[in-house]
């Protein structure tokens, strides 16, 4: 298992594809699966478009509009909107490895997604040969 | 593959981390991946905060507010809101195994999430060494 | 890794369970995990009910109502609603293999879900023995 750290200062996407490639390279695995996991409950891992910076901004905006801080929330830390988004986006993503590289579509990158900044965050990468 | 059953009587989180640990222990696997799967279409598996009971209540409330029983729904069982939530939250979660234990953040637990109670439910756990 | 193609002409579910079974059969694997991946950023993979055609229609309708084309969106291709749904539904699904068959609940099927038709699409299936 490979561990990586990042500091977040805003909501939205933090590109981690290069870190995932680093983990695959270190493992030496050429064919298999790669699993990326977020150990936090107000953040997640997602895959989306890398070409236009506005995709990040639009996805983040839509999640804020759809999952606001409802006045009925009772969790006393006041960040239940982040907990909801964490379950909706999900704590992990799986990627196929071929020829020692992650299999991604032409427009895809892998992102750590922050819902409650600023925070010191981690994510873990596990490689399975097969 | 390990099978577990539960009875649900309300919407929301049912903590299953101890069952996942039981499956890992039975497998004897020390390093690998663990996959938890929900074979139902109005429930799912999620990972979220375990410390404050209100996180469960707030996430469940938010999903009810955002994905109501729209009057345009045509599915004659009347539980299409549960089907939508099932696709949004997802049927499965993957966890890394290290030293014979699931790798989770300090505040994370694994939950079966019910969207159409009461029901007799199952979930399956599969362990892959690697 | 097995590759499959499909043409989409409407939003919603495209049943791919038979393609996933085809990949498992070709691999010869009897026990393990099967991972299905969508390499596109305005589509995803989901598991939901197969018995009533209206579940597809209701889930698709609910996602359209909840995640509309917000007027604040800035991505110039005009399909940010599809990017949001792609992150919410997710790019992949994992399935357990037992006795050479995918483990699914009685009402479950595996679907490619289209959010920005019409498109020429692909999905990939990777099988891990274990």
mmCIF file of C-alpha atoms in Angstrom:
data_model
loop_
_atom_site.group_PDB
_atom_site.id
_atom_site.type_symbol
_atom_site.label_atom_id
_atom_site.label_comp_id
_atom_site.label_asym_id
_atom_site.label_seq_id
_atom_site.Cartn_x
_atom_site.Cartn_y
_atom_site.Cartn_z
ATOM 1 C CA UNK A 1 0.000 0.000 0.000
ATOM 2 C CA UNK A 2 1.290 3.432 -0.964
ATOM 3 C CA UNK A 3 0.362 6.569 1.029
ATOM 4 C CA UNK A 4 0.235 10.130 -0.299
ATOM 5 C CA UNK A 5 -0.557 13.436 1.403
ATOM 6 C CA UNK A 6 -2.030 16.696 0.172
ATOM 7 C CA UNK A 7 -3.130 20.025 1.631
ATOM 8 C CA UNK A 8 -6.482 21.390 0.458
ATOM 9 C CA UNK A 9 -7.482 25.044 0.454
ATOM 10 C CA UNK A 10 -10.675 24.999 -1.647
ATOM 11 C CA UNK A 11 -13.571 22.715 -2.545
ATOM 12 C CA UNK A 12 -13.292 20.591 -5.663
ATOM 13 C CA UNK A 13 -10.840 18.486 -7.673
ATOM 14 C CA UNK A 14 -7.157 17.825 -6.874
ATOM 15 C CA UNK A 15 -5.508 15.836 -9.698
ATOM 16 C CA UNK A 16 -3.750 12.704 -8.366
ATOM 17 C CA UNK A 17 -3.218 10.689 -11.561
ATOM 18 C CA UNK A 18 0.575 11.210 -11.364
ATOM 19 C CA UNK A 19 0.616 9.820 -7.798
ATOM 20 C CA UNK A 20 -1.370 6.769 -8.928
ATOM 21 C CA UNK A 21 1.127 6.261 -11.776
ATOM 22 C CA UNK A 22 3.949 6.581 -9.221
ATOM 23 C CA UNK A 23 2.405 3.794 -7.101
ATOM 24 C CA UNK A 24 1.979 1.530 -10.142
ATOM 25 C CA UNK A 25 5.616 2.148 -11.164
ATOM 26 C CA UNK A 26 6.895 1.372 -7.657
ATOM 27 C CA UNK A 27 4.884 -1.865 -7.545
ATOM 28 C CA UNK A 28 6.366 -3.082 -10.834
ATOM 29 C CA UNK A 29 2.951 -4.559 -11.723
ATOM 30 C CA UNK A 30 2.204 -4.631 -15.464
ATOM 31 C CA UNK A 31 -1.325 -6.152 -15.480
ATOM 32 C CA UNK A 32 -3.863 -5.909 -12.683
ATOM 33 C CA UNK A 33 -6.116 -3.603 -10.698
ATOM 34 C CA UNK A 34 -5.303 -0.389 -8.849
ATOM 35 C CA UNK A 35 -7.543 0.813 -6.011
ATOM 36 C CA UNK A 36 -7.432 4.392 -4.650
ATOM 37 C CA UNK A 37 -8.972 5.036 -1.210
ATOM 38 C CA UNK A 38 -9.810 8.227 0.726
ATOM 39 C CA UNK A 39 -9.740 7.688 4.533
ATOM 40 C CA UNK A 40 -11.767 10.863 5.246
ATOM 41 C CA UNK A 41 -15.550 11.332 5.642
ATOM 42 C CA UNK A 42 -15.901 14.797 4.041
ATOM 43 C CA UNK A 43 -13.891 14.077 0.887
ATOM 44 C CA UNK A 44 -13.833 11.414 -1.840
ATOM 45 C CA UNK A 45 -12.188 10.077 -4.987
ATOM 46 C CA UNK A 46 -13.658 10.663 -8.461
ATOM 47 C CA UNK A 47 -12.772 10.373 -12.137
ATOM 48 C CA UNK A 48 -13.790 13.145 -14.526
ATOM 49 C CA UNK A 49 -12.665 15.459 -17.327
ATOM 50 C CA UNK A 50 -9.188 16.991 -17.264
ATOM 51 C CA UNK A 51 -9.291 19.204 -20.373
ATOM 52 C CA UNK A 52 -11.446 22.129 -19.221
ATOM 53 C CA UNK A 53 -10.938 23.654 -15.750
ATOM 54 C CA UNK A 54 -14.639 24.557 -15.729
ATOM 55 C CA UNK A 55 -15.714 20.923 -15.385
ATOM 56 C CA UNK A 56 -14.236 20.928 -11.850
ATOM 57 C CA UNK A 57 -15.968 24.232 -11.084
ATOM 58 C CA UNK A 58 -19.320 23.107 -12.538
ATOM 59 C CA UNK A 59 -19.353 19.742 -10.742
ATOM 60 C CA UNK A 60 -18.417 21.438 -7.441
ATOM 61 C CA UNK A 61 -21.093 24.122 -7.955
ATOM 62 C CA UNK A 62 -23.783 21.550 -8.779
ATOM 63 C CA UNK A 63 -22.994 19.491 -5.664
ATOM 64 C CA UNK A 64 -23.163 22.665 -3.518
ATOM 65 C CA UNK A 65 -26.529 23.648 -5.010
ATOM 66 C CA UNK A 66 -28.062 20.149 -4.770
ATOM 67 C CA UNK A 67 -26.653 19.218 -1.322
ATOM 68 C CA UNK A 68 -26.667 22.476 0.716
ATOM 69 C CA UNK A 69 -26.321 22.793 4.503
ATOM 70 C CA UNK A 70 -29.995 21.976 5.186
ATOM 71 C CA UNK A 71 -31.268 23.843 8.249
ATOM 72 C CA UNK A 72 -32.618 20.541 9.637
ATOM 73 C CA UNK A 73 -29.073 19.086 9.970
ATOM 74 C CA UNK A 74 -28.204 18.113 13.580
ATOM 75 C CA UNK A 75 -24.500 17.086 13.352
ATOM 76 C CA UNK A 76 -22.800 19.669 15.551
ATOM 77 C CA UNK A 77 -19.673 20.118 13.431
ATOM 78 C CA UNK A 78 -21.814 21.895 10.825
ATOM 79 C CA UNK A 79 -20.307 20.027 7.867
ATOM 80 C CA UNK A 80 -23.008 17.447 7.150
ATOM 81 C CA UNK A 81 -23.195 18.661 3.553
ATOM 82 C CA UNK A 82 -19.632 17.320 3.189
ATOM 83 C CA UNK A 83 -20.611 13.979 4.713
ATOM 84 C CA UNK A 84 -23.503 13.665 2.236
ATOM 85 C CA UNK A 85 -21.262 14.446 -0.735
ATOM 86 C CA UNK A 86 -18.675 11.943 0.544
ATOM 87 C CA UNK A 87 -21.252 9.116 0.405
ATOM 88 C CA UNK A 88 -22.597 10.318 -2.972
ATOM 89 C CA UNK A 89 -19.183 10.597 -4.682
ATOM 90 C CA UNK A 90 -17.678 7.634 -2.823
ATOM 91 C CA UNK A 91 -14.518 6.905 -0.843
ATOM 92 C CA UNK A 92 -12.700 4.968 -3.573
ATOM 93 C CA UNK A 93 -12.153 4.307 -7.262
ATOM 94 C CA UNK A 94 -10.767 1.245 -9.053
ATOM 95 C CA UNK A 95 -8.651 1.433 -12.217
ATOM 96 C CA UNK A 96 -7.404 -1.271 -14.588
ATOM 97 C CA UNK A 97 -3.616 -1.555 -15.133
ATOM 98 C CA UNK A 98 -2.339 -2.574 -18.588
ATOM 99 C CA UNK A 99 1.322 -2.515 -19.709
ATOM 100 C CA UNK A 100 2.225 -0.881 -16.387
ATOM 101 C CA UNK A 101 -0.121 2.080 -16.920
ATOM 102 C CA UNK A 102 -3.587 3.055 -15.616
ATOM 103 C CA UNK A 103 -6.304 2.544 -18.239
ATOM 104 C CA UNK A 104 -8.152 5.877 -18.558
ATOM 105 C CA UNK A 105 -10.231 7.443 -21.296
ATOM 106 C CA UNK A 106 -8.750 10.277 -23.362
ATOM 107 C CA UNK A 107 -10.447 12.951 -21.217
ATOM 108 C CA UNK A 108 -10.256 11.214 -17.822
ATOM 109 C CA UNK A 109 -8.063 11.992 -14.817
ATOM 110 C CA UNK A 110 -8.275 10.749 -11.234
ATOM 111 C CA UNK A 111 -9.108 13.342 -8.592
ATOM 112 C CA UNK A 112 -9.163 13.694 -4.825
ATOM 113 C CA UNK A 113 -12.333 15.747 -4.191
ATOM 114 C CA UNK A 114 -12.510 18.029 -1.138
ATOM 115 C CA UNK A 115 -15.860 18.986 0.437
ATOM 116 C CA UNK A 116 -14.711 20.676 3.702
ATOM 117 C CA UNK A 117 -11.499 22.696 3.225
ATOM 118 C CA UNK A 118 -8.930 23.567 4.364
ATOM 119 C CA UNK A 119 -7.587 20.193 5.531
ATOM 120 C CA UNK A 120 -4.461 18.031 5.631
ATOM 121 C CA UNK A 121 -5.523 14.945 3.696
ATOM 122 C CA UNK A 122 -4.190 11.515 2.707
ATOM 123 C CA UNK A 123 -5.080 8.881 0.163
ATOM 124 C CA UNK A 124 -3.919 5.288 -0.220
ATOM 125 C CA UNK A 125 -3.173 3.260 -3.368
ATOM 126 C CA UNK A 126 -3.215 -0.553 -3.446
ATOM 127 C CA UNK A 127 -2.065 -2.598 -6.461
ATOM 128 C CA UNK A 128 -3.218 -6.169 -7.180
ATOM 129 C CA UNK A 129 -1.471 -8.201 -9.890
ATOM 130 C CA UNK A 130 -3.634 -10.402 -12.097
ATOM 131 C CA UNK B 1 -17.382 -15.428 -0.481
ATOM 132 C CA UNK B 2 -18.953 -14.762 2.905
ATOM 133 C CA UNK B 3 -22.695 -14.044 3.287
ATOM 134 C CA UNK B 4 -24.334 -12.039 6.062
ATOM 135 C CA UNK B 5 -27.983 -11.212 6.778
ATOM 136 C CA UNK B 6 -29.691 -8.324 8.515
ATOM 137 C CA UNK B 7 -33.227 -7.119 9.175
ATOM 138 C CA UNK B 8 -33.941 -3.428 8.564
ATOM 139 C CA UNK B 9 -36.704 -1.421 10.223
ATOM 140 C CA UNK B 10 -35.735 2.163 9.303
ATOM 141 C CA UNK B 11 -33.960 4.121 6.570
ATOM 142 C CA UNK B 12 -30.268 4.829 6.980
ATOM 143 C CA UNK B 13 -26.997 3.292 8.174
ATOM 144 C CA UNK B 14 -26.492 -0.219 9.603
ATOM 145 C CA UNK B 15 -22.892 -0.650 10.785
ATOM 146 C CA UNK B 16 -21.287 -3.785 9.265
ATOM 147 C CA UNK B 17 -17.571 -3.188 9.924
ATOM 148 C CA UNK B 18 -17.455 -6.053 12.447
ATOM 149 C CA UNK B 19 -18.901 -8.456 9.848
ATOM 150 C CA UNK B 20 -16.294 -7.335 7.315
ATOM 151 C CA UNK B 21 -13.578 -7.938 9.932
ATOM 152 C CA UNK B 22 -15.090 -11.372 10.584
ATOM 153 C CA UNK B 23 -14.806 -12.240 6.875
ATOM 154 C CA UNK B 24 -11.190 -11.062 6.717
ATOM 155 C CA UNK B 25 -10.343 -13.122 9.810
ATOM 156 C CA UNK B 26 -12.009 -16.247 8.370
ATOM 157 C CA UNK B 27 -10.100 -15.839 5.087
ATOM 158 C CA UNK B 28 -6.736 -15.647 6.883
ATOM 159 C CA UNK B 29 -5.624 -13.018 4.338
ATOM 160 C CA UNK B 30 -3.147 -10.466 5.716
ATOM 161 C CA UNK B 31 -2.622 -8.230 2.626
ATOM 162 C CA UNK B 32 -5.122 -7.668 -0.165
ATOM 163 C CA UNK B 33 -8.480 -6.199 -1.100
ATOM 164 C CA UNK B 34 -11.913 -6.726 0.452
ATOM 165 C CA UNK B 35 -15.071 -6.093 -1.575
ATOM 166 C CA UNK B 36 -18.524 -5.705 0.033
ATOM 167 C CA UNK B 37 -21.585 -6.117 -2.223
ATOM 168 C CA UNK B 38 -25.307 -5.423 -1.716
ATOM 169 C CA UNK B 39 -27.520 -7.683 -3.910
ATOM 170 C CA UNK B 40 -30.597 -5.414 -3.535
ATOM 171 C CA UNK B 41 -31.809 -2.535 -5.735
ATOM 172 C CA UNK B 42 -33.234 -0.249 -3.015
ATOM 173 C CA UNK B 43 -30.234 -0.366 -0.667
ATOM 174 C CA UNK B 44 -26.464 0.131 -0.921
ATOM 175 C CA UNK B 45 -23.088 0.081 0.825
ATOM 176 C CA UNK B 46 -21.368 3.272 2.017
ATOM 177 C CA UNK B 47 -18.481 4.448 4.211
ATOM 178 C CA UNK B 48 -18.985 7.436 6.505
ATOM 179 C CA UNK B 49 -18.537 8.811 10.019
ATOM 180 C CA UNK B 50 -19.097 6.615 13.041
ATOM 181 C CA UNK B 51 -18.559 9.097 15.890
ATOM 182 C CA UNK B 52 -21.776 11.126 15.816
ATOM 183 C CA UNK B 53 -25.158 9.412 15.341
ATOM 184 C CA UNK B 54 -26.410 12.582 13.637
ATOM 185 C CA UNK B 55 -24.239 12.009 10.559
ATOM 186 C CA UNK B 56 -26.425 8.987 9.697
ATOM 187 C CA UNK B 57 -29.589 11.033 10.306
ATOM 188 C CA UNK B 58 -28.324 14.042 8.307
ATOM 189 C CA UNK B 59 -27.183 11.963 5.302
ATOM 190 C CA UNK B 60 -30.485 10.059 5.276
ATOM 191 C CA UNK B 61 -32.475 13.311 5.575
ATOM 192 C CA UNK B 62 -30.522 14.973 2.756
ATOM 193 C CA UNK B 63 -31.064 12.009 0.398
ATOM 194 C CA UNK B 64 -34.813 12.068 1.213
ATOM 195 C CA UNK B 65 -35.033 15.805 0.500
ATOM 196 C CA UNK B 66 -32.966 15.683 -2.706
ATOM 197 C CA UNK B 67 -34.435 12.448 -4.144
ATOM 198 C CA UNK B 68 -38.150 12.460 -3.170
ATOM 199 C CA UNK B 69 -40.910 10.295 -4.656
ATOM 200 C CA UNK B 70 -41.385 12.496 -7.730
ATOM 201 C CA UNK B 71 -45.010 12.487 -8.883
ATOM 202 C CA UNK B 72 -43.822 11.693 -12.435
ATOM 203 C CA UNK B 73 -42.462 8.270 -11.342
ATOM 204 C CA UNK B 74 -44.089 5.361 -13.215
ATOM 205 C CA UNK B 75 -42.617 2.254 -11.479
ATOM 206 C CA UNK B 76 -45.674 0.616 -9.940
ATOM 207 C CA UNK B 77 -44.045 -0.527 -6.714
ATOM 208 C CA UNK B 78 -43.863 3.133 -5.634
ATOM 209 C CA UNK B 79 -40.282 2.897 -4.376
ATOM 210 C CA UNK B 80 -38.381 4.512 -7.253
ATOM 211 C CA UNK B 81 -36.823 6.993 -4.815
ATOM 212 C CA UNK B 82 -35.047 3.978 -3.291
ATOM 213 C CA UNK B 83 -33.857 2.781 -6.717
ATOM 214 C CA UNK B 84 -32.399 6.229 -7.454
ATOM 215 C CA UNK B 85 -30.559 6.335 -4.112
ATOM 216 C CA UNK B 86 -29.248 2.808 -4.729
ATOM 217 C CA UNK B 87 -27.571 3.937 -7.970
ATOM 218 C CA UNK B 88 -26.317 7.180 -6.358
ATOM 219 C CA UNK B 89 -24.792 5.533 -3.258
ATOM 220 C CA UNK B 90 -23.730 2.375 -5.102
ATOM 221 C CA UNK B 91 -24.046 -1.380 -4.629
ATOM 222 C CA UNK B 92 -20.520 -1.985 -3.339
ATOM 223 C CA UNK B 93 -17.423 -0.673 -1.591
ATOM 224 C CA UNK B 94 -13.810 -1.832 -1.743
ATOM 225 C CA UNK B 95 -11.423 -1.725 1.239
ATOM 226 C CA UNK B 96 -7.667 -2.342 1.497
ATOM 227 C CA UNK B 97 -6.491 -5.097 3.904
ATOM 228 C CA UNK B 98 -3.183 -4.595 5.774
ATOM 229 C CA UNK B 99 -1.891 -6.807 8.577
ATOM 230 C CA UNK B 100 -5.165 -8.733 8.502
ATOM 231 C CA UNK B 101 -7.288 -5.628 9.164
ATOM 232 C CA UNK B 102 -9.430 -3.303 7.003
ATOM 233 C CA UNK B 103 -7.707 0.023 6.342
ATOM 234 C CA UNK B 104 -10.158 2.744 7.436
ATOM 235 C CA UNK B 105 -9.716 6.352 8.521
ATOM 236 C CA UNK B 106 -10.085 7.259 12.188
ATOM 237 C CA UNK B 107 -13.732 8.326 11.751
ATOM 238 C CA UNK B 108 -14.789 5.785 9.101
ATOM 239 C CA UNK B 109 -17.046 2.747 9.405
ATOM 240 C CA UNK B 110 -18.646 0.578 6.724
ATOM 241 C CA UNK B 111 -22.450 0.717 6.505
ATOM 242 C CA UNK B 112 -25.281 -1.130 4.802
ATOM 243 C CA UNK B 113 -27.680 1.678 3.835
ATOM 244 C CA UNK B 114 -31.428 0.965 3.621
ATOM 245 C CA UNK B 115 -33.724 3.043 1.392
ATOM 246 C CA UNK B 116 -36.970 0.990 1.496
ATOM 247 C CA UNK B 117 -37.555 -0.556 4.952
ATOM 248 C CA UNK B 118 -38.543 -2.877 6.490
ATOM 249 C CA UNK B 119 -36.734 -5.654 4.629
ATOM 250 C CA UNK B 120 -34.776 -8.881 5.142
ATOM 251 C CA UNK B 121 -31.419 -8.064 3.559
ATOM 252 C CA UNK B 122 -28.105 -9.730 2.743
ATOM 253 C CA UNK B 123 -24.635 -8.579 1.843
ATOM 254 C CA UNK B 124 -21.618 -10.488 0.507
ATOM 255 C CA UNK B 125 -17.907 -10.084 1.284
ATOM 256 C CA UNK B 126 -15.151 -11.275 -1.056
ATOM 257 C CA UNK B 127 -11.444 -11.270 -0.116
ATOM 258 C CA UNK B 128 -8.605 -11.189 -2.677
ATOM 259 C CA UNK B 129 -5.013 -11.767 -1.526
ATOM 260 C CA UNK B 130 -2.278 -9.680 -3.076
ATOM 261 C CA UNK C 1 -8.902 -6.843 -20.340
ATOM 262 C CA UNK C 2 -11.947 -7.207 -22.581
ATOM 263 C CA UNK C 3 -13.324 -4.274 -24.602
ATOM 264 C CA UNK C 4 -16.901 -3.794 -25.751
ATOM 265 C CA UNK C 5 -18.580 -1.070 -27.811
ATOM 266 C CA UNK C 6 -22.095 0.305 -27.931
ATOM 267 C CA UNK C 7 -23.966 3.103 -29.678
ATOM 268 C CA UNK C 8 -26.283 5.218 -27.528
ATOM 269 C CA UNK C 9 -29.305 7.163 -28.777
ATOM 270 C CA UNK C 10 -31.061 8.111 -25.522
ATOM 271 C CA UNK C 11 -30.298 8.847 -21.870
ATOM 272 C CA UNK C 12 -30.483 6.008 -19.367
ATOM 273 C CA UNK C 13 -29.687 2.307 -18.952
ATOM 274 C CA UNK C 14 -28.094 -0.027 -21.513
ATOM 275 C CA UNK C 15 -28.010 -3.611 -20.173
ATOM 276 C CA UNK C 16 -24.486 -5.089 -20.380
ATOM 277 C CA UNK C 17 -24.758 -8.134 -18.088
ATOM 278 C CA UNK C 18 -24.424 -10.515 -21.046
ATOM 279 C CA UNK C 19 -21.176 -8.814 -22.116
ATOM 280 C CA UNK C 20 -19.815 -9.118 -18.574
ATOM 281 C CA UNK C 21 -20.746 -12.827 -18.602
ATOM 282 C CA UNK C 22 -18.998 -13.153 -21.961
ATOM 283 C CA UNK C 23 -15.785 -11.684 -20.481
ATOM 284 C CA UNK C 24 -15.940 -14.034 -17.474
ATOM 285 C CA UNK C 25 -16.460 -17.016 -19.784
ATOM 286 C CA UNK C 26 -13.520 -16.026 -22.009
ATOM 287 C CA UNK C 27 -11.252 -15.626 -18.957
ATOM 288 C CA UNK C 28 -12.069 -19.110 -17.684
ATOM 289 C CA UNK C 29 -12.026 -17.747 -14.110
ATOM 290 C CA UNK C 30 -14.386 -19.548 -11.709
ATOM 291 C CA UNK C 31 -13.764 -17.565 -8.472
ATOM 292 C CA UNK C 32 -12.644 -13.935 -8.257
ATOM 293 C CA UNK C 33 -13.596 -10.339 -8.937
ATOM 294 C CA UNK C 34 -14.851 -8.681 -12.113
ATOM 295 C CA UNK C 35 -14.414 -4.941 -12.634
ATOM 296 C CA UNK C 36 -16.338 -2.987 -15.290
ATOM 297 C CA UNK C 37 -15.006 0.460 -16.292
ATOM 298 C CA UNK C 38 -16.437 3.321 -18.374
ATOM 299 C CA UNK C 39 -13.683 5.444 -20.035
ATOM 300 C CA UNK C 40 -16.055 8.391 -20.674
ATOM 301 C CA UNK C 41 -16.794 11.475 -18.533
ATOM 302 C CA UNK C 42 -20.500 11.906 -19.353
ATOM 303 C CA UNK C 43 -21.556 8.287 -18.765
ATOM 304 C CA UNK C 44 -21.126 5.663 -16.040
ATOM 305 C CA UNK C 45 -21.737 2.101 -14.882
ATOM 306 C CA UNK C 46 -24.546 1.194 -12.464
ATOM 307 C CA UNK C 47 -26.404 -1.808 -11.080
ATOM 308 C CA UNK C 48 -30.169 -1.633 -10.671
ATOM 309 C CA UNK C 49 -33.488 -3.382 -11.291
ATOM 310 C CA UNK C 50 -34.089 -5.275 -14.502
ATOM 311 C CA UNK C 51 -37.709 -6.385 -14.083
ATOM 312 C CA UNK C 52 -39.631 -3.164 -14.729
ATOM 313 C CA UNK C 53 -38.637 -0.871 -17.604
ATOM 314 C CA UNK C 54 -39.930 2.066 -15.565
ATOM 315 C CA UNK C 55 -37.057 1.834 -13.061
ATOM 316 C CA UNK C 56 -34.676 2.967 -15.833
ATOM 317 C CA UNK C 57 -37.053 5.776 -16.789
ATOM 318 C CA UNK C 58 -37.617 6.884 -13.169
ATOM 319 C CA UNK C 59 -33.895 6.895 -12.255
ATOM 320 C CA UNK C 60 -33.066 8.833 -15.439
ATOM 321 C CA UNK C 61 -35.896 11.323 -14.780
ATOM 322 C CA UNK C 62 -34.834 11.850 -11.164
ATOM 323 C CA UNK C 63 -31.208 12.535 -12.154
ATOM 324 C CA UNK C 64 -32.409 15.040 -14.805
ATOM 325 C CA UNK C 65 -34.599 16.848 -12.267
ATOM 326 C CA UNK C 66 -31.986 16.906 -9.485
ATOM 327 C CA UNK C 67 -28.944 17.715 -11.656
ATOM 328 C CA UNK C 68 -30.226 20.100 -14.400
ATOM 329 C CA UNK C 69 -28.105 22.300 -16.687
ATOM 330 C CA UNK C 70 -27.654 25.045 -14.081
ATOM 331 C CA UNK C 71 -27.451 28.477 -15.720
ATOM 332 C CA UNK C 72 -24.262 29.166 -13.721
ATOM 333 C CA UNK C 73 -22.351 26.382 -15.553
ATOM 334 C CA UNK C 74 -19.263 27.668 -17.405
ATOM 335 C CA UNK C 75 -18.005 24.555 -19.305
ATOM 336 C CA UNK C 76 -18.387 25.562 -22.917
ATOM 337 C CA UNK C 77 -19.514 22.200 -24.260
ATOM 338 C CA UNK C 78 -22.823 22.705 -22.422
ATOM 339 C CA UNK C 79 -22.942 19.177 -21.012
ATOM 340 C CA UNK C 80 -21.811 19.774 -17.426
ATOM 341 C CA UNK C 81 -24.990 18.104 -16.159
ATOM 342 C CA UNK C 82 -23.600 14.893 -17.694
ATOM 343 C CA UNK C 83 -20.214 15.391 -16.006
ATOM 344 C CA UNK C 84 -21.933 15.808 -12.629
ATOM 345 C CA UNK C 85 -24.002 12.640 -13.105
ATOM 346 C CA UNK C 86 -20.861 10.752 -14.170
ATOM 347 C CA UNK C 87 -19.166 11.541 -10.844
ATOM 348 C CA UNK C 88 -22.365 10.807 -8.880
ATOM 349 C CA UNK C 89 -23.079 7.424 -10.521
ATOM 350 C CA UNK C 90 -19.406 6.509 -10.899
ATOM 351 C CA UNK C 91 -17.128 5.251 -13.650
ATOM 352 C CA UNK C 92 -16.987 1.617 -12.516
ATOM 353 C CA UNK C 93 -18.624 -1.283 -10.712
ATOM 354 C CA UNK C 94 -17.112 -4.389 -9.140
ATOM 355 C CA UNK C 95 -18.838 -7.799 -9.104
ATOM 356 C CA UNK C 96 -17.982 -11.055 -7.339
ATOM 357 C CA UNK C 97 -17.496 -14.177 -9.524
ATOM 358 C CA UNK C 98 -18.599 -17.564 -8.126
ATOM 359 C CA UNK C 99 -18.732 -20.813 -10.113
ATOM 360 C CA UNK C 100 -17.822 -18.867 -13.256
ATOM 361 C CA UNK C 101 -20.842 -16.540 -12.963
ATOM 362 C CA UNK C 102 -21.357 -12.948 -11.751
ATOM 363 C CA UNK C 103 -23.001 -12.807 -8.314
ATOM 364 C CA UNK C 104 -26.073 -10.572 -8.676
ATOM 365 C CA UNK C 105 -29.293 -10.265 -6.720
ATOM 366 C CA UNK C 106 -32.519 -11.627 -8.198
ATOM 367 C CA UNK C 107 -33.563 -8.194 -9.538
ATOM 368 C CA UNK C 108 -30.114 -6.824 -10.432
ATOM 369 C CA UNK C 109 -28.532 -6.263 -13.835
ATOM 370 C CA UNK C 110 -25.416 -4.315 -14.814
ATOM 371 C CA UNK C 111 -25.970 -1.204 -16.940
ATOM 372 C CA UNK C 112 -23.949 1.276 -18.957
ATOM 373 C CA UNK C 113 -25.682 4.602 -18.200
ATOM 374 C CA UNK C 114 -25.625 7.382 -20.816
ATOM 375 C CA UNK C 115 -25.958 11.063 -19.813
ATOM 376 C CA UNK C 116 -25.084 12.824 -23.107
ATOM 377 C CA UNK C 117 -26.439 10.937 -26.147
ATOM 378 C CA UNK C 118 -25.994 10.104 -28.934
ATOM 379 C CA UNK C 119 -22.458 8.742 -28.629
ATOM 380 C CA UNK C 120 -20.203 5.869 -29.683
ATOM 381 C CA UNK C 121 -19.159 4.373 -26.346
ATOM 382 C CA UNK C 122 -16.880 1.678 -24.950
ATOM 383 C CA UNK C 123 -16.525 -0.169 -21.676
ATOM 384 C CA UNK C 124 -13.760 -2.435 -20.360
ATOM 385 C CA UNK C 125 -13.991 -5.598 -18.242
ATOM 386 C CA UNK C 126 -11.094 -6.883 -16.137
ATOM 387 C CA UNK C 127 -11.144 -10.248 -14.341
ATOM 388 C CA UNK C 128 -8.996 -11.083 -11.289
ATOM 389 C CA UNK C 129 -8.792 -14.681 -10.041
ATOM 390 C CA UNK C 130 -8.780 -15.250 -6.299
#
